[in-house]
Short mmCIF file of N, CA and C in Angstrom, two decimals:
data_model
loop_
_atom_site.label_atom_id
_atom_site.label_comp_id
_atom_site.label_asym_id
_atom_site.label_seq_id
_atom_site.Cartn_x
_atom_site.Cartn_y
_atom_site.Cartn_z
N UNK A 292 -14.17 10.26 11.86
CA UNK A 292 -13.92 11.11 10.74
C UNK A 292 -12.75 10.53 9.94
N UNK A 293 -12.91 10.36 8.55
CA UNK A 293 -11.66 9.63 7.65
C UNK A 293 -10.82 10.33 7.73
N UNK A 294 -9.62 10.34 7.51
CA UNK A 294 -8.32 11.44 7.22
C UNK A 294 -8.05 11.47 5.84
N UNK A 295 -7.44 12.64 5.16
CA UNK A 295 -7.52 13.09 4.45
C UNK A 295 -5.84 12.17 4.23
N UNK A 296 -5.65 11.58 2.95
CA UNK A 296 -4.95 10.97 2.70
C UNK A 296 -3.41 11.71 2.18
N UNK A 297 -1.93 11.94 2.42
CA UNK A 297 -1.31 12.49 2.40
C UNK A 297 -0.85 12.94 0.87
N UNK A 298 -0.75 13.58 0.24
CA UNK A 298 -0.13 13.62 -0.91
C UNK A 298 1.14 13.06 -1.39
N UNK A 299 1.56 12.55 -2.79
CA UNK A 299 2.70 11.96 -2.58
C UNK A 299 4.18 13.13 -2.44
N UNK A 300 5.29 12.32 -1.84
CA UNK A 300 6.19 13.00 -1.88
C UNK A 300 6.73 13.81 -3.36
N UNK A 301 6.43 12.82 -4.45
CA UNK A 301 6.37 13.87 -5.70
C UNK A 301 6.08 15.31 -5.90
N UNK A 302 4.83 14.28 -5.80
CA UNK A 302 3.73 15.84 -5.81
C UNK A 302 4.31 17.37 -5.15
N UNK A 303 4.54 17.05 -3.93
CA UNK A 303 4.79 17.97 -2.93
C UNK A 303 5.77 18.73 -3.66
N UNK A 304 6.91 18.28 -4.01
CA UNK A 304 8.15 18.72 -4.69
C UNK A 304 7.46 19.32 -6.01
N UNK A 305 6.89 19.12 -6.78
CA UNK A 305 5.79 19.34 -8.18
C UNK A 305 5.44 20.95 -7.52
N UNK A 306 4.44 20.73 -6.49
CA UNK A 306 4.00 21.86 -6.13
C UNK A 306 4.82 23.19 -5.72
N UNK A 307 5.72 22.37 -4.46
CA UNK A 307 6.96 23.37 -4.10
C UNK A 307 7.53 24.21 -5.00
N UNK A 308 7.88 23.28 -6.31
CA UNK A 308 8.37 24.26 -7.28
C UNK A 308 7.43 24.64 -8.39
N UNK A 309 6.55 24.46 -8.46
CA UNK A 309 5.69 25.52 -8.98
C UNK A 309 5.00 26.78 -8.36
N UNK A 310 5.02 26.57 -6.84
CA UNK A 310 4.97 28.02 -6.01
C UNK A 310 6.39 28.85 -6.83
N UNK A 311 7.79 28.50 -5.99
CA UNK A 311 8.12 28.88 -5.98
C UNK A 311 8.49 29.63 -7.42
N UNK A 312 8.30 29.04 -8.37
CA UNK A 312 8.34 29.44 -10.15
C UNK A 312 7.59 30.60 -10.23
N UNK A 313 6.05 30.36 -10.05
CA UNK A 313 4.87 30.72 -10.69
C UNK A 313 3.80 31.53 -9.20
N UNK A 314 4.59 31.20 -8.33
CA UNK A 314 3.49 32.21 -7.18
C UNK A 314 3.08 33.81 -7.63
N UNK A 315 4.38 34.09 -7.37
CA UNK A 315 3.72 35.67 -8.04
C UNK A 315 2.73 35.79 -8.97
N UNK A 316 3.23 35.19 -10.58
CA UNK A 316 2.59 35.11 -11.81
C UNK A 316 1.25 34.65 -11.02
N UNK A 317 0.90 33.94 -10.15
CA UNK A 317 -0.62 33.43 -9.87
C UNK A 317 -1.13 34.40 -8.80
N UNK A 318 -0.32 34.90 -8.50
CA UNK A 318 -0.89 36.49 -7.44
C UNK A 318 -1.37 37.62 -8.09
N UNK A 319 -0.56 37.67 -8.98
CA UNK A 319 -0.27 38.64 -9.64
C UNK A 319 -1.86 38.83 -10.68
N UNK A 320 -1.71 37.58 -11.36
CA UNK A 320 -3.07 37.44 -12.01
C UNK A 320 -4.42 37.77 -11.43
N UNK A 321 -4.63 36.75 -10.14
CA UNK A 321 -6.03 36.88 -9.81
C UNK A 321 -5.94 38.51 -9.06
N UNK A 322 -4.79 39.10 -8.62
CA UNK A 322 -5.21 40.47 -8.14
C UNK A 322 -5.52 41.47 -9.13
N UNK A 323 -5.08 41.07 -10.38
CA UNK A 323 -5.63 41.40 -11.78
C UNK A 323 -7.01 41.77 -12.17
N UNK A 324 -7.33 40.56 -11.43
CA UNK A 324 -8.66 40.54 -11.91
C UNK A 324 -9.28 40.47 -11.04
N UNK A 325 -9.37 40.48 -9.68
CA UNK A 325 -10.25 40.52 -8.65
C UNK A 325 -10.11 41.95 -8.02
N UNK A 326 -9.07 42.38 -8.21
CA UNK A 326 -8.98 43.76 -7.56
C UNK A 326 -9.49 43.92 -6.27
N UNK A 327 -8.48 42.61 -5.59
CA UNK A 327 -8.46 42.83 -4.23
C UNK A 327 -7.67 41.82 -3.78
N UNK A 328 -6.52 42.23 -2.66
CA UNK A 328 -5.45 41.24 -2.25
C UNK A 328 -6.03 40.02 -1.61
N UNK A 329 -6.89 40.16 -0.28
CA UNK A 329 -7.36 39.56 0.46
C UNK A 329 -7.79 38.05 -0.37
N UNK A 330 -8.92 38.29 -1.88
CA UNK A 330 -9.55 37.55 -2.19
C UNK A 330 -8.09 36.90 -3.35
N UNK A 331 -7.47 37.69 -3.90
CA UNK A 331 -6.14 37.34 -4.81
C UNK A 331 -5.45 36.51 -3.92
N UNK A 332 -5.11 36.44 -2.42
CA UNK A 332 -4.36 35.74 -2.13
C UNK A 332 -5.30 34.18 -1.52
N UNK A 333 -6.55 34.24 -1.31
CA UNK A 333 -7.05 32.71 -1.66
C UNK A 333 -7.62 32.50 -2.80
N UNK A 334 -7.46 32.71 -3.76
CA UNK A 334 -7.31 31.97 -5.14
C UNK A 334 -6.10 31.53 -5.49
N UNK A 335 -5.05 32.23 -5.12
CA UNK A 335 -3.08 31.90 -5.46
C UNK A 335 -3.30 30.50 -4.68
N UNK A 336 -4.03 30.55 -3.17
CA UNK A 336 -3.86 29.57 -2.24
C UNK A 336 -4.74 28.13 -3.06
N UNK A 337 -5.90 28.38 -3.04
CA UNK A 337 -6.21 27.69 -3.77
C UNK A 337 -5.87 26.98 -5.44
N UNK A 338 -5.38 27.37 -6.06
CA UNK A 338 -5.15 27.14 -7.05
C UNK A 338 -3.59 25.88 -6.79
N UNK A 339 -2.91 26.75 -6.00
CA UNK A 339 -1.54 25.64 -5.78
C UNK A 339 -2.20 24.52 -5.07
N UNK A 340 -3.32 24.46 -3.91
CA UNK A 340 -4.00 23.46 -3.11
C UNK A 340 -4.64 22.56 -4.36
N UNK A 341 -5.20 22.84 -5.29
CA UNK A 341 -5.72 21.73 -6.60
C UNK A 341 -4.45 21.00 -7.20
N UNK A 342 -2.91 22.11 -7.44
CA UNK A 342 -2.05 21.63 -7.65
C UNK A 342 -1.41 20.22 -7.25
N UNK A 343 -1.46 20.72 -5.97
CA UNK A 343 -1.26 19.73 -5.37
C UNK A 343 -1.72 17.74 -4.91
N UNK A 344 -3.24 18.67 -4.77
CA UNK A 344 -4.17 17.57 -4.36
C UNK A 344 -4.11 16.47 -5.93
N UNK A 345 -4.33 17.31 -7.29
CA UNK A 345 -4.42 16.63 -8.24
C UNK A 345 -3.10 15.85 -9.16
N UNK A 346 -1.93 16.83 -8.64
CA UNK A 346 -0.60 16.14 -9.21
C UNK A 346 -0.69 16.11 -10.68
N UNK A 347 -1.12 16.73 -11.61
CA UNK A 347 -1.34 16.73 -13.04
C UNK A 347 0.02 16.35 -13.66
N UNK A 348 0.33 15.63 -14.50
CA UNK A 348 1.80 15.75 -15.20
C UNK A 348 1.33 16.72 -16.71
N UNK A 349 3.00 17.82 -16.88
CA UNK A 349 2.92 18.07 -17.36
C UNK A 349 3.57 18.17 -18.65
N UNK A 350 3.20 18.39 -19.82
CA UNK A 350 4.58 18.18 -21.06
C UNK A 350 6.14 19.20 -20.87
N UNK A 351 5.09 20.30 -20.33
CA UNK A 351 6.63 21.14 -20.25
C UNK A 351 6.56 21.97 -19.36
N UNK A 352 7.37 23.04 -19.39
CA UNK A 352 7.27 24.07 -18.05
C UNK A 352 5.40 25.09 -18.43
N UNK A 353 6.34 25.01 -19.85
CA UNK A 353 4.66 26.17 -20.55
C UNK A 353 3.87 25.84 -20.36
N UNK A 354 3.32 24.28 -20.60
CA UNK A 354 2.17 23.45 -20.54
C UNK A 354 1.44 23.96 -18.81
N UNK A 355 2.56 23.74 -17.45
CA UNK A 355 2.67 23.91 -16.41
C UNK A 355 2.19 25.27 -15.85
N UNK A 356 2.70 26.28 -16.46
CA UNK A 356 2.00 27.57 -16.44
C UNK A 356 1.03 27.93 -16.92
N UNK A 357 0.59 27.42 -18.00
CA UNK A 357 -0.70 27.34 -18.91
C UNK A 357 -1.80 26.84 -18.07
N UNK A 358 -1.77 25.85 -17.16
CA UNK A 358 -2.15 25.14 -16.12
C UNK A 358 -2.68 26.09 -14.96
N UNK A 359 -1.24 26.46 -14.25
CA UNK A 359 -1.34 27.62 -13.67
C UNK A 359 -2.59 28.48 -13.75
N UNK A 360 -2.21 29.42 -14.84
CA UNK A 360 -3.03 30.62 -15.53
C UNK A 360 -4.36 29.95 -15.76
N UNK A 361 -4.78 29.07 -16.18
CA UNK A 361 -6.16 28.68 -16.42
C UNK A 361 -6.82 28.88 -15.55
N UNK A 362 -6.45 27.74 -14.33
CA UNK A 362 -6.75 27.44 -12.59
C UNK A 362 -7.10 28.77 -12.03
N UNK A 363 -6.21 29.88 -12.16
CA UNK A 363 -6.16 30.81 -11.35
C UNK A 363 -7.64 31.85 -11.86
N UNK A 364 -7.69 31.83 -13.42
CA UNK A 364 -8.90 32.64 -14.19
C UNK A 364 -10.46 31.71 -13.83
N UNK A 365 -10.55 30.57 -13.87
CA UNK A 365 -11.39 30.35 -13.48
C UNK A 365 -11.74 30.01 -12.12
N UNK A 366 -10.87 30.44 -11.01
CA UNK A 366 -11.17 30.19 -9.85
C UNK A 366 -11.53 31.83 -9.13
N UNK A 367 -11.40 32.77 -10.34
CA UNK A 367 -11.46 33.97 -9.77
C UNK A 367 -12.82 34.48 -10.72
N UNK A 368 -13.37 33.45 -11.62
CA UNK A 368 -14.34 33.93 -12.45
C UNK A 368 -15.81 32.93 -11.37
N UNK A 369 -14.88 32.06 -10.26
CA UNK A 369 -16.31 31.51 -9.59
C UNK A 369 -16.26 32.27 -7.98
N UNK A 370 -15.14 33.21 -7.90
CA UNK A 370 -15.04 34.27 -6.61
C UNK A 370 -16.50 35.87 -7.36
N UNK A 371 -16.38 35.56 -8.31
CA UNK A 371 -17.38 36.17 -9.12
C UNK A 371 -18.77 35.76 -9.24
N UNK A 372 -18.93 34.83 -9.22
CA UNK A 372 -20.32 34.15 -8.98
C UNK A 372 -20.93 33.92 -7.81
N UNK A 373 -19.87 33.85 -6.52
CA UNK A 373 -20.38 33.77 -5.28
C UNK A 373 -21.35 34.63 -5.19
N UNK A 374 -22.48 34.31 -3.97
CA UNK A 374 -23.13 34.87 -3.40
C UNK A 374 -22.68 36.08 -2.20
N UNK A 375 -21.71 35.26 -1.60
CA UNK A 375 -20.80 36.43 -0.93
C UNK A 375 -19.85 37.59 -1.70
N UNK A 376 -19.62 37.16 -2.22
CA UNK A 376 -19.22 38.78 -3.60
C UNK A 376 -20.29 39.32 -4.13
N UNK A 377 -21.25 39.17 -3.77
CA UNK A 377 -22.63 40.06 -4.34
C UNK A 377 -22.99 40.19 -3.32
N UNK A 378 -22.88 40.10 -1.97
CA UNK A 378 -23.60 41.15 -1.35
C UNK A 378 -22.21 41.99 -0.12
N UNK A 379 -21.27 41.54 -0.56
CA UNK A 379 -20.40 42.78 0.23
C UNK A 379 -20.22 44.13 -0.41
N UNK A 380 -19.76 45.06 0.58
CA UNK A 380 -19.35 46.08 -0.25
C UNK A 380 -18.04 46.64 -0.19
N UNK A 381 -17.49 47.23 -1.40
CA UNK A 381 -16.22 47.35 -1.44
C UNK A 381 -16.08 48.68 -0.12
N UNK A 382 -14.28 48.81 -0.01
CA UNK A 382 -13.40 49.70 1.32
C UNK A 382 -13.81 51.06 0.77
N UNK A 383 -13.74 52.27 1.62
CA UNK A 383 -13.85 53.12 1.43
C UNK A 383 -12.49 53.59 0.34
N UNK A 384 -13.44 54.57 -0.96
CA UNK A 384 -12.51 54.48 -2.06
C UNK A 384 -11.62 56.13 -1.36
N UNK A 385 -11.64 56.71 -0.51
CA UNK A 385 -11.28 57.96 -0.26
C UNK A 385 -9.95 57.42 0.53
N UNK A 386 -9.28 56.07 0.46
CA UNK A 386 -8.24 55.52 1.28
C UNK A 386 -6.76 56.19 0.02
N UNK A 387 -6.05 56.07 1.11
CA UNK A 387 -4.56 56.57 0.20
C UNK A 387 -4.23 55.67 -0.86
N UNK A 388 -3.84 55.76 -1.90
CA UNK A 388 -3.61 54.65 -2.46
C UNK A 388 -1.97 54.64 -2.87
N UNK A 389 -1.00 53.68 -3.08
CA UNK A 389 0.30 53.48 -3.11
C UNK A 389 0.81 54.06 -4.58
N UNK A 390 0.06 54.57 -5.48
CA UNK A 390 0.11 55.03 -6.93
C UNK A 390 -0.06 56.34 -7.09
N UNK A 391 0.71 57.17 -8.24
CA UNK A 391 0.73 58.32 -9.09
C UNK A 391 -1.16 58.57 -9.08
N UNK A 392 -0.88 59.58 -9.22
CA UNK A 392 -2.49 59.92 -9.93
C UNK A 392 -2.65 59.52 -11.53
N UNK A 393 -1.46 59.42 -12.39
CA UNK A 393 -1.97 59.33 -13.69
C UNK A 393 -1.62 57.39 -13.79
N UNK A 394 -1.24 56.91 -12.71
CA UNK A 394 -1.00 55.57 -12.45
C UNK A 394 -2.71 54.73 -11.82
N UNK A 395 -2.74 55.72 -11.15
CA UNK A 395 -4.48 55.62 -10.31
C UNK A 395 -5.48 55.63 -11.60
N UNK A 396 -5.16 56.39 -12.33
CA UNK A 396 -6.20 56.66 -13.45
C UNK A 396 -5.97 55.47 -14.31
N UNK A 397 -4.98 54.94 -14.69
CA UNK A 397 -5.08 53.97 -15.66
C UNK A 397 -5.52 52.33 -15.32
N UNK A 398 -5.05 52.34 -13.76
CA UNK A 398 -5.32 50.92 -13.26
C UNK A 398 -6.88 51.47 -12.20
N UNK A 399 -7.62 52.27 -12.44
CA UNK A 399 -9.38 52.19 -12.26
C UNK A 399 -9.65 52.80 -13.40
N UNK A 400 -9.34 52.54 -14.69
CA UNK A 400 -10.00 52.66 -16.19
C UNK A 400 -10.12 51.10 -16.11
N UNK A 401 -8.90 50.62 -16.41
CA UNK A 401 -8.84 48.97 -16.45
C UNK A 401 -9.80 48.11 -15.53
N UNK A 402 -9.54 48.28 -13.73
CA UNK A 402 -10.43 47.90 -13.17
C UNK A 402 -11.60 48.04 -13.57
N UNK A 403 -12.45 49.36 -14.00
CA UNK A 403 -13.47 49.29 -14.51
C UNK A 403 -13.88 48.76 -15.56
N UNK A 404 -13.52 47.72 -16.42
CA UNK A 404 -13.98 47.59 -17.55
C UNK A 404 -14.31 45.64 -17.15
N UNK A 405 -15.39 45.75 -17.86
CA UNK A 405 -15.75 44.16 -17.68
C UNK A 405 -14.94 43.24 -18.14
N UNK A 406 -15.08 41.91 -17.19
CA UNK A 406 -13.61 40.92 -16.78
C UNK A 406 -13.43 40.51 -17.97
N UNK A 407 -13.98 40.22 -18.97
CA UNK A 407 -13.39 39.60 -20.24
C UNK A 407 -12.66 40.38 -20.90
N UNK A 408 -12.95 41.84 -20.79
CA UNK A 408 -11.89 42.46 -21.63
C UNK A 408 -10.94 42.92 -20.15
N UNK A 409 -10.99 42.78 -19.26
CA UNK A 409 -9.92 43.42 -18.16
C UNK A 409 -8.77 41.94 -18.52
N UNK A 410 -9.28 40.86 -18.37
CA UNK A 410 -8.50 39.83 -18.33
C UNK A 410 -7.57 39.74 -19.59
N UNK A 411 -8.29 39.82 -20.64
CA UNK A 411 -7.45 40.21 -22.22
C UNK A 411 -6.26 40.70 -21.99
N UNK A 412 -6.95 41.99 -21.80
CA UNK A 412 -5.75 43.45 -21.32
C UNK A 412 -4.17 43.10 -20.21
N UNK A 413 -4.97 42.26 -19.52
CA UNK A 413 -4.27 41.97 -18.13
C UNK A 413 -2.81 40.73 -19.19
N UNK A 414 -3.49 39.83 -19.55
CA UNK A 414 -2.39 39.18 -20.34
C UNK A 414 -1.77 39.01 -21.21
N UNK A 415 -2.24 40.38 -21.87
CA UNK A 415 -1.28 40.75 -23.01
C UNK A 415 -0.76 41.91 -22.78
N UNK A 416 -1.11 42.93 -22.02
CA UNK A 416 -0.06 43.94 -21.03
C UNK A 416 0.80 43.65 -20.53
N UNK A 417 0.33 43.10 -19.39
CA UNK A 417 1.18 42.59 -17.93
C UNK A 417 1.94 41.24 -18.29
N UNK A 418 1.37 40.53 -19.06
CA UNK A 418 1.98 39.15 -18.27
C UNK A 418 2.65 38.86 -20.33
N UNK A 419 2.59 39.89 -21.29
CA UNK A 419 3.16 39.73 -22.46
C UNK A 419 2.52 38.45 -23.41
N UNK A 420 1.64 37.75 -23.09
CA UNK A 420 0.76 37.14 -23.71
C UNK A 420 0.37 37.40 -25.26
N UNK A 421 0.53 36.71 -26.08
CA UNK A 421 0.17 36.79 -27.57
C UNK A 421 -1.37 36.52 -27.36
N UNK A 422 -1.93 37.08 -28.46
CA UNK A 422 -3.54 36.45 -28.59
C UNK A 422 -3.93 35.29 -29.08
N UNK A 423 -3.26 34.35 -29.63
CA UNK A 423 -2.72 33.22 -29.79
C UNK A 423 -2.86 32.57 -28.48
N UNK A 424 -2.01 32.84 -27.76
CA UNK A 424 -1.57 32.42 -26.31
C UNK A 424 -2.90 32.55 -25.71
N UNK A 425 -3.40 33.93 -25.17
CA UNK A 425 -4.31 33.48 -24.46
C UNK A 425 -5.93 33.29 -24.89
N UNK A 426 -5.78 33.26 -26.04
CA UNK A 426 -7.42 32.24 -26.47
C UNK A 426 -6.86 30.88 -26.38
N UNK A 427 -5.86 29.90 -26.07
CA UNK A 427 -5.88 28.99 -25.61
C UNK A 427 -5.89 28.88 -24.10
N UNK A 428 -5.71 29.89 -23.39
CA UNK A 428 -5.55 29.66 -22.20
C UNK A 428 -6.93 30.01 -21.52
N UNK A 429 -7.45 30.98 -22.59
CA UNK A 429 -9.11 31.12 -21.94
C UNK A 429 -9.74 30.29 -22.57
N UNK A 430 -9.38 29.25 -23.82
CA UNK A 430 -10.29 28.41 -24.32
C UNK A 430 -11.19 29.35 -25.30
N UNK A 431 -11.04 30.10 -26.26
CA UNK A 431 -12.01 30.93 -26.75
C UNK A 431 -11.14 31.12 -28.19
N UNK A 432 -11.57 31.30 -29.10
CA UNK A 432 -11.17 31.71 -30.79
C UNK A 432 -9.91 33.13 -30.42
N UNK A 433 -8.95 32.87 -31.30
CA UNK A 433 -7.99 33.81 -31.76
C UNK A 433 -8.84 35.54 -31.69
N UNK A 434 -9.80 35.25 -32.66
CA UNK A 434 -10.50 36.37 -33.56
C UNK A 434 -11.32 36.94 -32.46
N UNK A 435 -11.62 36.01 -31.33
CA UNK A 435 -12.34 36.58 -30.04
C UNK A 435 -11.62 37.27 -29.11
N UNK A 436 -10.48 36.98 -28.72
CA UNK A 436 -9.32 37.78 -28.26
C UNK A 436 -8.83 39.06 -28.72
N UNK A 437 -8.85 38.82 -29.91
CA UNK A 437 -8.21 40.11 -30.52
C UNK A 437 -9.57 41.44 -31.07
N UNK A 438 -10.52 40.89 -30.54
CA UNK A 438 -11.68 41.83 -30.92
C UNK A 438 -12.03 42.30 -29.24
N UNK A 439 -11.75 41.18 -28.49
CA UNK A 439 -11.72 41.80 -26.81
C UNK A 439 -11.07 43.05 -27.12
N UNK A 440 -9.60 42.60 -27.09
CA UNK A 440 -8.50 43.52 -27.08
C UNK A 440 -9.15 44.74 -27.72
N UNK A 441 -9.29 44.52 -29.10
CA UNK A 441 -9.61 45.95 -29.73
C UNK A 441 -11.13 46.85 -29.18
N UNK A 442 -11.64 46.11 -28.19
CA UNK A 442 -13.07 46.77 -27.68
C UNK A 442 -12.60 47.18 -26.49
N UNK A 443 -11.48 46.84 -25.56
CA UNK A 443 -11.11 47.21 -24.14
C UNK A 443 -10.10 48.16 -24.83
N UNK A 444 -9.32 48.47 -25.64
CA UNK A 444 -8.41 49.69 -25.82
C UNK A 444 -9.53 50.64 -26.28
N UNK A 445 -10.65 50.44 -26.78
CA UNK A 445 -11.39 51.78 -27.35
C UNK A 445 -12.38 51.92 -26.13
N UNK A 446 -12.67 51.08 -25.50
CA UNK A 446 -12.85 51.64 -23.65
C UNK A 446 -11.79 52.60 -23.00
N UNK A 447 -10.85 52.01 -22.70
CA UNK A 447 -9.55 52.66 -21.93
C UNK A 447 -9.51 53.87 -23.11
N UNK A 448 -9.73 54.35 -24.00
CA UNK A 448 -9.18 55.21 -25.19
C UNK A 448 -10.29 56.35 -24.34
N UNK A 449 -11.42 56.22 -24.07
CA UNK A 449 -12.65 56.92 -23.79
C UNK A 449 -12.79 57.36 -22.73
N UNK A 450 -12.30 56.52 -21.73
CA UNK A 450 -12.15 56.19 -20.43
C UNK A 450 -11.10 57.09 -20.12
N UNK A 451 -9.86 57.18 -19.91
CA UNK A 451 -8.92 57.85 -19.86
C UNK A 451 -8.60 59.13 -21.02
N UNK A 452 -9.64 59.81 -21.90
CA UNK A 452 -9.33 60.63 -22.89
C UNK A 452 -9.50 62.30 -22.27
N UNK A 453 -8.47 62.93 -22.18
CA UNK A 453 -8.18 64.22 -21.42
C UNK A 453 -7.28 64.23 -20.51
N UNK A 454 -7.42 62.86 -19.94
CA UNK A 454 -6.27 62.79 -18.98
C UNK A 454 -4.89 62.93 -19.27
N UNK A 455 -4.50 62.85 -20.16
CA UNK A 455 -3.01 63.08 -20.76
C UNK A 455 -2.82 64.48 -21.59
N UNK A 456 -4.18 64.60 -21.86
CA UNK A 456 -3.81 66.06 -22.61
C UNK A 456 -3.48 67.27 -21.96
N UNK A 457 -2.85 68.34 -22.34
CA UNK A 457 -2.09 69.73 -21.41
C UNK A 457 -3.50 70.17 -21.52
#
């Protein structure tokens, strides 16, 4: 059996500190959008493991996170395509959950809404993302972003409407 050839000492240091920078931000994301730790924490794993293996240079720190964030969306948009994510079934939803009730309500409005507009939402909420910003980071038109955006707030608008009212 060949051995798997060591990475360089660069690299390693490359990676080290891009965990340590950007781990959360890459946890944080795919549990975003996978809405589930178990599978959020091997995509974080994976995503730094490409890091690594591939050693990319980058122009800047942004460029580096941009990197990041890409890796992590499309490695959680092919945890989506598996065959094994289509035929499990999700935990029993009657479990305690660590959130408010009007906190519960807003993050399973969001969960519920399909990944292109959950992901929108997710990085221009959470992670402060311009629409600018992330139609380059999803690779998709300005005008496509910002029409996500405006179709996932008139979801969540529908979705969550009564819930705030006395």
């Amino acid at each position: 059996m060949p051995s798997a050839k060591a990475p360089a000492p660069e690299a390693v240091r490359q990676a080290e500190a891009a965990l340590d920078t950007y781990g959360a931000l890459v946890l944080r994301t795919a549990f975003g959008l996978l809405k589930n730790m178990q599978d959020a924490e091997d995509v974080a794993q994976e995503v730094f493991l490409s890091l690594l293996r591939s050693a990319p240079q980058f122009e800047s720190e942004e460029h580096q996170k941009a990197w990041l964030l890409r890796a992590t969306i499309n490695r959680c948009r092919s945890v989506f395509r598996s065959a094994w994510r289509r035929r499990t079934v999700p935990l029993d939803e009657s479990l305690p959950a660590p959130f408010t009730p009007e906190e519960s309500a807003v993050l399973d409005a969001v969960g519920a809404l399909p990944l292109k507009y959950r992901q929108v939402i997710y990085l221009h909420y959470i992670e402060g993302y311009t629409s600018a910003e992330i139609a380059r980071l999803l690779g998709s038109r300005q005008n496509t972003v910002l029409s996500q955006l405006s179709r996932a707030r008139a979801l969540l608008k529908t979705a969550l409407k009564g819930e705030w009212e006395p």
